Short mmCIF file of C-alpha atoms in Angstrom, two decimals:
data_model
loop_
_atom_site.label_atom_id
_atom_site.label_comp_id
_atom_site.label_asym_id
_atom_site.label_seq_id
_atom_site.Cartn_x
_atom_site.Cartn_y
_atom_site.Cartn_z
CA UNK A 1 179.60 13.21 117.46
CA UNK A 2 183.09 11.60 117.09
CA UNK A 3 183.34 8.75 114.34
CA UNK A 4 186.75 7.50 114.21
CA UNK A 5 188.49 5.97 116.78
CA UNK A 6 190.09 7.21 120.44
CA UNK A 7 193.65 7.89 119.38
CA UNK A 8 195.48 5.05 120.66
CA UNK A 9 198.48 6.15 123.09
CA UNK A 10 199.61 3.42 124.71
CA UNK A 11 202.90 2.65 124.37
CA UNK A 12 202.83 -0.53 122.81
CA UNK A 13 207.23 -1.46 123.14
CA UNK A 14 206.36 -2.77 126.62
CA UNK A 15 205.81 -5.91 124.27
CA UNK A 16 209.76 -6.40 123.37
CA UNK A 17 210.16 -6.52 127.15
CA UNK A 18 207.02 -8.30 129.15
CA UNK A 19 204.21 -10.44 127.41
CA UNK A 20 201.22 -8.49 126.08
CA UNK A 21 198.45 -7.78 129.09
CA UNK A 22 195.81 -7.62 126.22
CA UNK A 23 196.81 -10.52 123.99
CA UNK A 24 198.72 -12.68 126.22
CA UNK A 25 200.92 -12.35 123.63
CA UNK A 26 204.80 -13.01 124.18
CA UNK A 27 207.40 -12.06 121.56
CA UNK A 28 210.97 -11.76 122.67
CA UNK A 29 211.26 -15.18 121.82
CA UNK A 30 210.99 -14.97 117.90
CA UNK A 31 213.71 -15.16 115.93
CA UNK A 32 213.24 -13.06 112.15
CA UNK A 33 212.76 -16.21 110.31
CA UNK A 34 209.73 -17.71 112.70
CA UNK A 35 207.80 -14.23 112.45
CA UNK A 36 208.23 -14.93 108.91
CA UNK A 37 206.68 -17.81 109.09
CA UNK A 38 203.99 -16.69 111.36
CA UNK A 39 202.97 -13.73 108.86
CA UNK A 40 202.54 -15.45 105.79
CA UNK A 41 200.52 -18.14 108.41
CA UNK A 42 198.41 -15.74 110.04
CA UNK A 43 197.76 -13.58 105.92
CA UNK A 44 194.71 -16.55 105.46
CA UNK A 45 193.54 -15.63 108.86
CA UNK A 46 192.92 -12.23 107.90
CA UNK A 47 191.61 -12.78 104.15
CA UNK A 48 189.16 -15.41 105.29
CA UNK A 49 187.81 -12.38 108.11
CA UNK A 50 188.49 -10.00 105.32
CA UNK A 51 185.74 -12.34 103.01
CA UNK A 52 182.89 -12.06 106.70
CA UNK A 53 179.51 -11.27 106.39
CA UNK A 54 179.29 -7.39 107.76
CA UNK A 55 183.43 -7.19 108.19
CA UNK A 56 183.35 -3.67 106.37
CA UNK A 57 180.70 -2.62 109.59
CA UNK A 58 182.11 -0.96 112.75
CA UNK A 59 181.11 -2.38 115.83
CA UNK A 60 180.57 1.05 117.53
CA UNK A 61 181.21 3.63 115.67
CA UNK A 62 184.52 4.91 117.14
CA UNK A 63 186.03 1.00 116.85
CA UNK A 64 187.52 0.30 113.49
CA UNK A 65 185.71 -2.83 111.48
CA UNK A 66 187.73 -5.57 110.20
CA UNK A 67 187.80 -4.48 106.83
CA UNK A 68 189.85 -1.51 108.46
CA UNK A 69 191.98 -3.21 110.68
CA UNK A 70 192.91 -5.20 107.75
CA UNK A 71 194.06 -2.07 106.44
CA UNK A 72 195.99 -1.22 108.96
CA UNK A 73 197.57 -4.43 109.14
CA UNK A 74 198.67 -4.09 105.28
CA UNK A 75 199.85 -0.45 105.64
CA UNK A 76 201.86 -2.00 108.56
CA UNK A 77 204.05 -4.46 107.56
CA UNK A 78 204.89 -1.88 104.36
CA UNK A 79 205.95 0.82 106.96
CA UNK A 80 208.47 -2.00 108.46
CA UNK A 81 209.22 -3.75 105.53
CA UNK A 82 209.85 0.75 104.66
CA UNK A 83 211.78 0.74 108.65
CA UNK A 84 213.56 -2.29 108.33
CA UNK A 85 215.37 -1.42 104.49
CA UNK A 86 216.47 1.98 106.18
CA UNK A 87 218.04 -0.40 109.15
CA UNK A 88 219.90 -2.55 106.69
CA UNK A 89 220.89 0.70 104.15
CA UNK A 90 221.98 3.47 106.89
CA UNK A 91 223.59 3.56 110.29
CA UNK A 92 220.85 4.22 113.35
CA UNK A 93 218.42 5.89 110.57
CA UNK A 94 215.69 8.07 112.41
CA UNK A 95 211.97 6.56 110.47
CA UNK A 96 209.67 8.97 110.59
CA UNK A 97 206.35 9.53 112.67
CA UNK A 98 203.71 7.48 111.35
CA UNK A 99 201.01 7.74 112.80
CA UNK A 100 198.44 4.66 112.69
CA UNK A 101 195.77 7.09 112.95
CA UNK A 102 196.60 9.64 111.04
CA UNK A 103 197.56 6.88 108.46
CA UNK A 104 193.80 5.26 108.62
CA UNK A 105 192.17 8.40 107.66
CA UNK A 106 194.29 9.38 105.13
CA UNK A 107 194.02 6.36 103.38
CA UNK A 108 190.48 6.22 103.57
CA UNK A 109 190.67 2.16 104.81
CA UNK A 110 187.34 2.16 105.36
CA UNK A 111 186.49 2.86 101.77
CA UNK A 112 189.02 0.79 99.94
CA UNK A 113 187.49 -2.60 98.46
CA UNK A 114 187.80 -5.91 100.13
CA UNK A 115 189.65 -7.51 97.78
CA UNK A 116 192.27 -4.64 97.52
CA UNK A 117 192.12 -4.10 100.83
CA UNK A 118 193.29 -8.48 100.34
CA UNK A 119 195.74 -8.19 98.36
CA UNK A 120 197.31 -5.41 99.39
CA UNK A 121 197.96 -7.65 103.21
CA UNK A 122 198.74 -10.91 101.26
CA UNK A 123 201.29 -8.34 98.59
CA UNK A 124 202.73 -6.88 102.21
CA UNK A 125 203.07 -9.61 104.20
CA UNK A 126 205.11 -11.82 101.92
CA UNK A 127 207.27 -8.63 100.90
CA UNK A 128 208.05 -7.76 104.86
CA UNK A 129 208.54 -11.71 105.64
CA UNK A 130 210.96 -12.45 102.75
CA UNK A 131 212.89 -9.48 103.79
CA UNK A 132 213.46 -10.90 107.08
CA UNK A 133 214.41 -14.31 105.80
CA UNK A 134 216.80 -12.16 103.57
CA UNK A 135 218.63 -11.08 106.94
CA UNK A 136 221.85 -12.32 108.36
CA UNK A 137 222.96 -12.65 111.64
CA UNK A 138 225.10 -9.78 110.76
CA UNK A 139 222.00 -8.15 109.97
CA UNK A 140 219.70 -8.78 113.29
CA UNK A 141 221.67 -6.33 115.86
CA UNK A 142 221.27 -3.34 113.31
CA UNK A 143 219.58 -0.58 115.10
CA UNK A 144 217.10 2.28 114.27
CA UNK A 145 215.45 4.90 116.43
CA UNK A 146 212.02 5.73 115.40
CA UNK A 147 210.71 8.95 116.01
CA UNK A 148 209.71 8.78 120.01
CA UNK A 149 213.10 7.77 121.07
CA UNK A 150 212.05 4.15 120.99
CA UNK A 151 215.39 2.05 119.45
CA UNK A 152 214.57 -0.96 117.72
CA UNK A 153 217.19 -4.34 116.10
CA UNK A 154 216.28 -5.75 113.24
CA UNK A 155 214.83 -8.13 115.37
CA UNK A 156 213.23 -6.04 118.05
CA UNK A 157 210.93 -4.28 114.78
CA UNK A 158 210.14 -7.76 113.64
CA UNK A 159 209.44 -9.13 116.74
CA UNK A 160 207.25 -5.44 117.50
CA UNK A 161 205.85 -5.90 114.31
CA UNK A 162 204.22 -9.11 115.08
CA UNK A 163 202.67 -8.36 118.19
CA UNK A 164 200.89 -5.88 115.99
CA UNK A 165 199.85 -8.23 113.72
CA UNK A 166 199.07 -10.89 115.81
CA UNK A 167 197.66 -8.23 118.69
CA UNK A 168 194.37 -7.76 116.52
CA UNK A 169 194.40 -10.71 114.26
CA UNK A 170 193.35 -12.68 117.82
CA UNK A 171 191.61 -9.02 120.23
CA UNK A 172 190.02 -7.57 118.12
CA UNK A 173 189.17 -9.28 115.36
CA UNK A 174 188.33 -12.95 117.32
CA UNK A 175 190.39 -15.19 115.59
CA UNK A 176 191.54 -17.74 118.03
CA UNK A 177 194.94 -18.28 118.86
CA UNK A 178 196.65 -21.71 116.66
CA UNK A 179 199.72 -23.02 117.89
CA UNK A 180 200.75 -21.13 114.34
CA UNK A 181 199.50 -17.68 115.73
#
């Protein structure tokens, strides 16, 4: 029996042109400063669900646990901060492929101590938020391309990353949406 989640093959860049049909989040009007604030505000929600009893238990064998989702979000923030840096340092860089499912297996998310996941999440969220706040108006339109050909500006990269985090928080982890998320 396969105990790994089925690979996610959906093209999530659709959230840059419409409201997410699964979670109802619309990121299109958010600017990078707003997203930095949302990333910071969500960190407490993530660490609370991570500390809850049963956070390491999968609801089904092929569905990530809360613990694994939190580890994923921490790594996703690091990947997005790295991509943001490439966009600022290079003209139209192409990003290396990042397969979130492969990363979860390689990183053994389920086996990372919960305190380490919380620390990693707090640090990566702060690093990404700080990088977003440092963007100047001239840097917002800088572009980069994902290995599958999807093109991002620094602003749409931030929107895409925020959707990923918020989607997991509200759709997958069941945290009720608030005014700040």
